[in-house]
PDB file of C-alpha atoms in Angstrom:
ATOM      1  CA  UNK A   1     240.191  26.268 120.069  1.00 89.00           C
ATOM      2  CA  UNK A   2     242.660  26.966 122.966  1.00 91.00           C
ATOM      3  CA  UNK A   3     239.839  28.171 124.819  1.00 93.00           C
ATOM      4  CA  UNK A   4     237.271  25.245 124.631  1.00 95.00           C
ATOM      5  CA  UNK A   5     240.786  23.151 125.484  1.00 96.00           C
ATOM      6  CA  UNK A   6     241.510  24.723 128.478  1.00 96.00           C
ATOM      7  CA  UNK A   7     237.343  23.709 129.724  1.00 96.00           C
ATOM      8  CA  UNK A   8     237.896  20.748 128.502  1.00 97.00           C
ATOM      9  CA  UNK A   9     240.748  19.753 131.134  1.00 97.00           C
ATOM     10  CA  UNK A  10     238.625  20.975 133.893  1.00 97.00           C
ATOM     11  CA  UNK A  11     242.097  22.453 135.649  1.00 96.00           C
ATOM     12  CA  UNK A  12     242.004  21.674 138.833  1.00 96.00           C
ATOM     13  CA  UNK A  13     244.040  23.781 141.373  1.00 95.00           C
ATOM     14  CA  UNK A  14     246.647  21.117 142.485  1.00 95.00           C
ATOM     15  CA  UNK A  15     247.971  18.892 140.038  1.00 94.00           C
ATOM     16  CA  UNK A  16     250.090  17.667 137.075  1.00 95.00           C
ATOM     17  CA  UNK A  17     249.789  19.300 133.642  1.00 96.00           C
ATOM     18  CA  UNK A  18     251.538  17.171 130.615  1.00 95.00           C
ATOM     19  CA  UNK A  19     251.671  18.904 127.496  1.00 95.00           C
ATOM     20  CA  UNK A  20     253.121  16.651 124.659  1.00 93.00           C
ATOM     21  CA  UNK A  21     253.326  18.594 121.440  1.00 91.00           C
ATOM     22  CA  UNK A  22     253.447  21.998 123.191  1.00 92.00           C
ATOM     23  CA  UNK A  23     254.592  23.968 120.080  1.00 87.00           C
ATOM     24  CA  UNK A  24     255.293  27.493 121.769  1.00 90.00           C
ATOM     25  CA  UNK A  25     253.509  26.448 125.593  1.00 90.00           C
ATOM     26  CA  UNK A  26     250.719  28.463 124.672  1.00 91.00           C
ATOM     27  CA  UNK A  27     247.589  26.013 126.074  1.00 95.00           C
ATOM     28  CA  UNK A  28     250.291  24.963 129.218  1.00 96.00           C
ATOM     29  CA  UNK A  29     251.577  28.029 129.901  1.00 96.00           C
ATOM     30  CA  UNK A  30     247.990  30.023 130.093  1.00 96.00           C
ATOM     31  CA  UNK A  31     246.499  27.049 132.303  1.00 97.00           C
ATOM     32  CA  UNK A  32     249.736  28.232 134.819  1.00 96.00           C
ATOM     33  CA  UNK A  33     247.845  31.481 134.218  1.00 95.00           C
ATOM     34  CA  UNK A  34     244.767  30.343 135.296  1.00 96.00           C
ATOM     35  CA  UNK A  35     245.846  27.755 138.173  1.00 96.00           C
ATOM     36  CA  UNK A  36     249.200  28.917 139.542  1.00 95.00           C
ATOM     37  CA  UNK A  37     250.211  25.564 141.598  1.00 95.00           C
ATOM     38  CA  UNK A  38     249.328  23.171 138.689  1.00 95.00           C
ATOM     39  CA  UNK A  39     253.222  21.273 137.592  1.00 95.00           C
ATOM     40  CA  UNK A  40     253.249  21.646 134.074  1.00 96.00           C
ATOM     41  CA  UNK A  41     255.581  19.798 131.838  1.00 94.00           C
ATOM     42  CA  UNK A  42     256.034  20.752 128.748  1.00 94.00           C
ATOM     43  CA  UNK A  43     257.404  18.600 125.941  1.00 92.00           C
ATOM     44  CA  UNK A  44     258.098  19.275 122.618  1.00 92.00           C
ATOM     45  CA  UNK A  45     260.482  17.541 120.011  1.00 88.00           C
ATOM     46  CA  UNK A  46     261.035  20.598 117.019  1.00 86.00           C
ATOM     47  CA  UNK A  47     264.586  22.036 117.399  1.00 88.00           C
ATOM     48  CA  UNK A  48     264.403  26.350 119.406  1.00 87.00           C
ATOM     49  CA  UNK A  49     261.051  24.835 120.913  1.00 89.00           C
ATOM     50  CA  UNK A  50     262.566  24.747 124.693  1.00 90.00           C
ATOM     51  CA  UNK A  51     263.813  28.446 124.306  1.00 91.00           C
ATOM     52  CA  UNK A  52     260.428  29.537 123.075  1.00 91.00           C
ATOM     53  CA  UNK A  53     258.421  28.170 125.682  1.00 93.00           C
ATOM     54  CA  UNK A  54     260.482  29.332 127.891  1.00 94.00           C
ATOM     55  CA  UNK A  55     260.754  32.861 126.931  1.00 94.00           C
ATOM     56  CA  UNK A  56     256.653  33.106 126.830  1.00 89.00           C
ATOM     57  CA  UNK A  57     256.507  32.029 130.185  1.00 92.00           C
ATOM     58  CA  UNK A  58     258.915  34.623 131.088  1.00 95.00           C
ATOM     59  CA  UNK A  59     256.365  37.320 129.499  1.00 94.00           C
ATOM     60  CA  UNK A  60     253.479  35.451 131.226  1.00 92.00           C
ATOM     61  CA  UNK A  61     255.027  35.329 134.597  1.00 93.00           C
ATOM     62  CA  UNK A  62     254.960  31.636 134.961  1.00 95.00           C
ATOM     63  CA  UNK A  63     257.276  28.945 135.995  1.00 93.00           C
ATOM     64  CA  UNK A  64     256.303  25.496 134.116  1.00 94.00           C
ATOM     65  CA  UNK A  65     258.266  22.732 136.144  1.00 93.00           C
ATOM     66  CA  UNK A  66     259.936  21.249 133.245  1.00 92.00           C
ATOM     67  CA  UNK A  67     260.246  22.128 129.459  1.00 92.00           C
ATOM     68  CA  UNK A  68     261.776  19.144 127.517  1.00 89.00           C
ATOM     69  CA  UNK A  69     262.697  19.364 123.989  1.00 89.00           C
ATOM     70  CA  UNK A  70     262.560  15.653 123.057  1.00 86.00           C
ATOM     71  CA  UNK A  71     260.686  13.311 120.866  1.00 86.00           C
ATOM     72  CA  UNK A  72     257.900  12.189 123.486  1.00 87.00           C
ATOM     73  CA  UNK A  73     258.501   8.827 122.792  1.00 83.00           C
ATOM     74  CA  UNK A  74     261.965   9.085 124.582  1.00 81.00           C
ATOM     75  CA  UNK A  75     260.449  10.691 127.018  1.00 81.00           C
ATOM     76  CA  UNK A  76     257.831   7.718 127.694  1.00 82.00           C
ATOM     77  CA  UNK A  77     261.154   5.268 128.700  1.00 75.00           C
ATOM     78  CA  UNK A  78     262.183   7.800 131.102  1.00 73.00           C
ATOM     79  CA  UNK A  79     260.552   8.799 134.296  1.00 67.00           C
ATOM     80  CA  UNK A  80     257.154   9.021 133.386  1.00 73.00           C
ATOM     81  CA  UNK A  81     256.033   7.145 136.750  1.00 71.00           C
ATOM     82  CA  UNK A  82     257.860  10.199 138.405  1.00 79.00           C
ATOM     83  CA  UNK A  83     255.879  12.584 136.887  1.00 82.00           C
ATOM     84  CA  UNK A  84     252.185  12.241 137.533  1.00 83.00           C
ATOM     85  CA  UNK A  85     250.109  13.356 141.140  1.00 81.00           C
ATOM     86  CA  UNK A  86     246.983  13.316 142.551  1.00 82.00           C
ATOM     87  CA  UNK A  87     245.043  15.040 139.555  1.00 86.00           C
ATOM     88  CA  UNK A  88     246.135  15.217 136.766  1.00 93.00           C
ATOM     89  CA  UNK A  89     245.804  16.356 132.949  1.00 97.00           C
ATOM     90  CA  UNK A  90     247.114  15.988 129.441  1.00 96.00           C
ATOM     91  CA  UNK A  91     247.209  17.549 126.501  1.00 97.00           C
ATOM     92  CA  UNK A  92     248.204  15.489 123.269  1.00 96.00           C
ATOM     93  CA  UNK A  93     248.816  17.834 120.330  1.00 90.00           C
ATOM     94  CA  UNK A  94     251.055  18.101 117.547  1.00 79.00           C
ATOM     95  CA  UNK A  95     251.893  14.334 116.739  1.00 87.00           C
ATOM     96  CA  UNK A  96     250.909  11.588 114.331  1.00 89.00           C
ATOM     97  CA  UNK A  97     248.175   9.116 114.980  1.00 92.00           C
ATOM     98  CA  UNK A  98     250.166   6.272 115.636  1.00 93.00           C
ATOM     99  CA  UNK A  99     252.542   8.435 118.378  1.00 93.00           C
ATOM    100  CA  UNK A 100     248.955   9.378 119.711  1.00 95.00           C
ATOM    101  CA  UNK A 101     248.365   5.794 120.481  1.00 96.00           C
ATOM    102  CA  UNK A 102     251.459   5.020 121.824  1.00 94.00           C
ATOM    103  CA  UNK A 103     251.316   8.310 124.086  1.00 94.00           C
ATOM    104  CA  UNK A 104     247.441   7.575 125.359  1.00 96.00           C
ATOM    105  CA  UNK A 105     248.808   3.649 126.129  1.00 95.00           C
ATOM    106  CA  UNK A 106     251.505   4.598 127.878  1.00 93.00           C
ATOM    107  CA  UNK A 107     250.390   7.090 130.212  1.00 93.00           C
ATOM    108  CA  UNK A 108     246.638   5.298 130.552  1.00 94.00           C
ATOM    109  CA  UNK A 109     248.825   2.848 133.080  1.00 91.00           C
ATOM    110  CA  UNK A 110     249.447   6.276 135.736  1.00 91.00           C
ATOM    111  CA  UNK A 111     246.373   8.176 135.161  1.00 93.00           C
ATOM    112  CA  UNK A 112     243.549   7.563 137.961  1.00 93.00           C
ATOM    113  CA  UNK A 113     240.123   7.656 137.684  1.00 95.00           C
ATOM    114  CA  UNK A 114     238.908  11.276 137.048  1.00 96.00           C
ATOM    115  CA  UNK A 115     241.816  12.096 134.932  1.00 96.00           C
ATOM    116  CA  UNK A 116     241.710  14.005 132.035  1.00 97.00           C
ATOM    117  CA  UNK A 117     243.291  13.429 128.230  1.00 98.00           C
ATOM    118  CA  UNK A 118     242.132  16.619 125.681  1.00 98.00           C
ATOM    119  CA  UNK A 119     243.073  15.798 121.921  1.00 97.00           C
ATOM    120  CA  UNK A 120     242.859  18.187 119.210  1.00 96.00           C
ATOM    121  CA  UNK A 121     242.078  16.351 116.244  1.00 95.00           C
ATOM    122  CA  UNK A 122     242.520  17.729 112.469  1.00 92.00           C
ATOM    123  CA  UNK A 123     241.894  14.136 110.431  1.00 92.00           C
ATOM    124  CA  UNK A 124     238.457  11.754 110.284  1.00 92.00           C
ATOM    125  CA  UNK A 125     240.818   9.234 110.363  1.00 93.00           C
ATOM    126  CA  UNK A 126     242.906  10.068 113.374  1.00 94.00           C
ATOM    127  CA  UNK A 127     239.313  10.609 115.046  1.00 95.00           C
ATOM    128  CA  UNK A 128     238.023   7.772 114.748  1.00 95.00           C
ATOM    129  CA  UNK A 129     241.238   5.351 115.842  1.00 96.00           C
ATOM    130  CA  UNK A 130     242.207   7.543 118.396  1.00 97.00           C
ATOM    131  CA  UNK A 131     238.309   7.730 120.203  1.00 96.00           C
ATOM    132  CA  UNK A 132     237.894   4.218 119.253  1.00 97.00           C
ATOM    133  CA  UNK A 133     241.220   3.173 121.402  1.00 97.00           C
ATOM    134  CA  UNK A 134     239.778   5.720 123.963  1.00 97.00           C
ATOM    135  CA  UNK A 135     236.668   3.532 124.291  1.00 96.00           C
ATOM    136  CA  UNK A 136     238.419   0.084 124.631  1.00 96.00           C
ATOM    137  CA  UNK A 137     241.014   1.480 127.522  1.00 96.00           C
ATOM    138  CA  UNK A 138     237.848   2.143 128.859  1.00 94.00           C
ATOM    139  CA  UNK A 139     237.689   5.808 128.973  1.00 97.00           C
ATOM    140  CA  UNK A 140     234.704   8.025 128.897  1.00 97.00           C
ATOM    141  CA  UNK A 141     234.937  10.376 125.623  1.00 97.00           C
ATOM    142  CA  UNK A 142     233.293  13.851 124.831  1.00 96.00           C
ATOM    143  CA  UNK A 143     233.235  15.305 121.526  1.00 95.00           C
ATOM    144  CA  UNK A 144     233.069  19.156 120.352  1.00 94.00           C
ATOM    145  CA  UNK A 145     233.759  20.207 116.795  1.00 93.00           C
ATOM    146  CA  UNK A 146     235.181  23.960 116.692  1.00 92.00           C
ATOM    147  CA  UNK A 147     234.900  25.882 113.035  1.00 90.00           C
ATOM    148  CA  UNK A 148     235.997  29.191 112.157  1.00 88.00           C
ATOM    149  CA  UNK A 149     235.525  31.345 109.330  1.00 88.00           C
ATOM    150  CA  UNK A 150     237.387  34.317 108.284  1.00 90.00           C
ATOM    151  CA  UNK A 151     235.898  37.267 106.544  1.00 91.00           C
ATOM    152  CA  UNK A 152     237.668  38.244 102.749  1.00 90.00           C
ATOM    153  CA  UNK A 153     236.485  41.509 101.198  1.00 91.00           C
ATOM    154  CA  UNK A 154     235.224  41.083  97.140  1.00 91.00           C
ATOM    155  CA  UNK A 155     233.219  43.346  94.958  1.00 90.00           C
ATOM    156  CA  UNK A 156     229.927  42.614  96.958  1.00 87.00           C
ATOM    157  CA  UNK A 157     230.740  42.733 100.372  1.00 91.00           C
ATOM    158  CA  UNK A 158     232.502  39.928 102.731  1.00 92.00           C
ATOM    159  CA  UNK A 159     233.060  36.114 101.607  1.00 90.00           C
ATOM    160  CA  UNK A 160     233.260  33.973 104.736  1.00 89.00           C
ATOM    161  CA  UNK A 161     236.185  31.065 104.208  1.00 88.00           C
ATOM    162  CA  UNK A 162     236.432  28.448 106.338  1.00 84.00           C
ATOM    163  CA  UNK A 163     239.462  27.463 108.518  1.00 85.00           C
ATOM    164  CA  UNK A 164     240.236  23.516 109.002  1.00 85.00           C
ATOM    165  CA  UNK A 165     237.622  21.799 111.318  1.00 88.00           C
ATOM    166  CA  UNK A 166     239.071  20.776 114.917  1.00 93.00           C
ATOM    167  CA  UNK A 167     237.305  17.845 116.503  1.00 94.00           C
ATOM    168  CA  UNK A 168     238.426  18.121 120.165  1.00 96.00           C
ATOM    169  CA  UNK A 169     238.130  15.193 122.125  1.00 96.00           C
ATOM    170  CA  UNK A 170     238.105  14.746 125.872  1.00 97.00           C
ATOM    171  CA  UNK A 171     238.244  11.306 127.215  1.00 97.00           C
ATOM    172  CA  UNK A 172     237.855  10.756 131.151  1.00 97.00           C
ATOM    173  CA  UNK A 173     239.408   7.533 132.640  1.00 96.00           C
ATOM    174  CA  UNK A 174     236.414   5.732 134.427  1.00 93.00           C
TER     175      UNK A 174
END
């Protein structure tokens, strides 16, 4: 999933990286990984979530520019006309649906055309508001379902269980 995430924001080489819902960095911090010069900003709201990014970038060699631990919708009254450049990408993970919407209206009015939103989606529900509201802000929207199995031994050999679906969706502003 983190993989068909990170070719879904189409890093660039220059540019802003948002990550809102970054649980321990792991999608921002390997995108540093992969494009060195990118500015990501990593926000999370759980309590330890600032020391644990922090500490994986550390053992990854990377510098994010900021790691907030904050509910993002604190951080959306703030500075977020400060924070955005000439390319940029965001990653919206680890909220509710309504937060989602709030998030993707708010920062709709600094992204530019070619800019990227990636959403990993676990719900039909959230799915379908969240690509609808895509569609009327007038983005262009992509999506790829990723499902995994894993293997359990029984009597006769290997039962394949499945792991939750993730609809990912990528959404382009036109």
């Amino acid at each position: 999933i983190r993989i068909q995430i990170l070719a879904d924001l189409e890093l660039p080489e220059l540019g802003t990286l948002l990550d809102i819902g970054s649980g321990s960095g792991t999608i921002g911090l390997e995108a540093l990984r992969l494009r060195p010069k990118l500015k990501l900003i990593s926000i999370d709201k759980r309590f330890g979530s600032q020391l644990l990014v922090k500490e994986n970038a550390k053992r990854l060699e990377v510098s994010p520019r900021k790691v907030i631990e904050s509910d993002i919708k604190q951080f959306l009254n703030n500075d977020l006309h400060n924070i955005f450049s000439d390319s940029n990408r965001v990653i919206i993970g680890g909220c509710d649906k309504e937060t989602k919407i709030i998030v993707i209206e708010a920062i709709s009015k600094f992204l530019k055309k070619g800019d990227i939103i990636v959403l990993p989606i676990i719900t039909y529900e959230v799915l379908n508001e969240v690509s609808n509201f895509l569609i009327k802000l007038n983005y262009e929207t992509k999506m790829n379902l990723i499902q995994t199995f894993k293997g359990l031994s029984i009597s006769e050999g290997t039962r394949f269980e499945p792991n939750n679906p993730v609809f990912i969706i990528k959404a382009t502003k036109k």
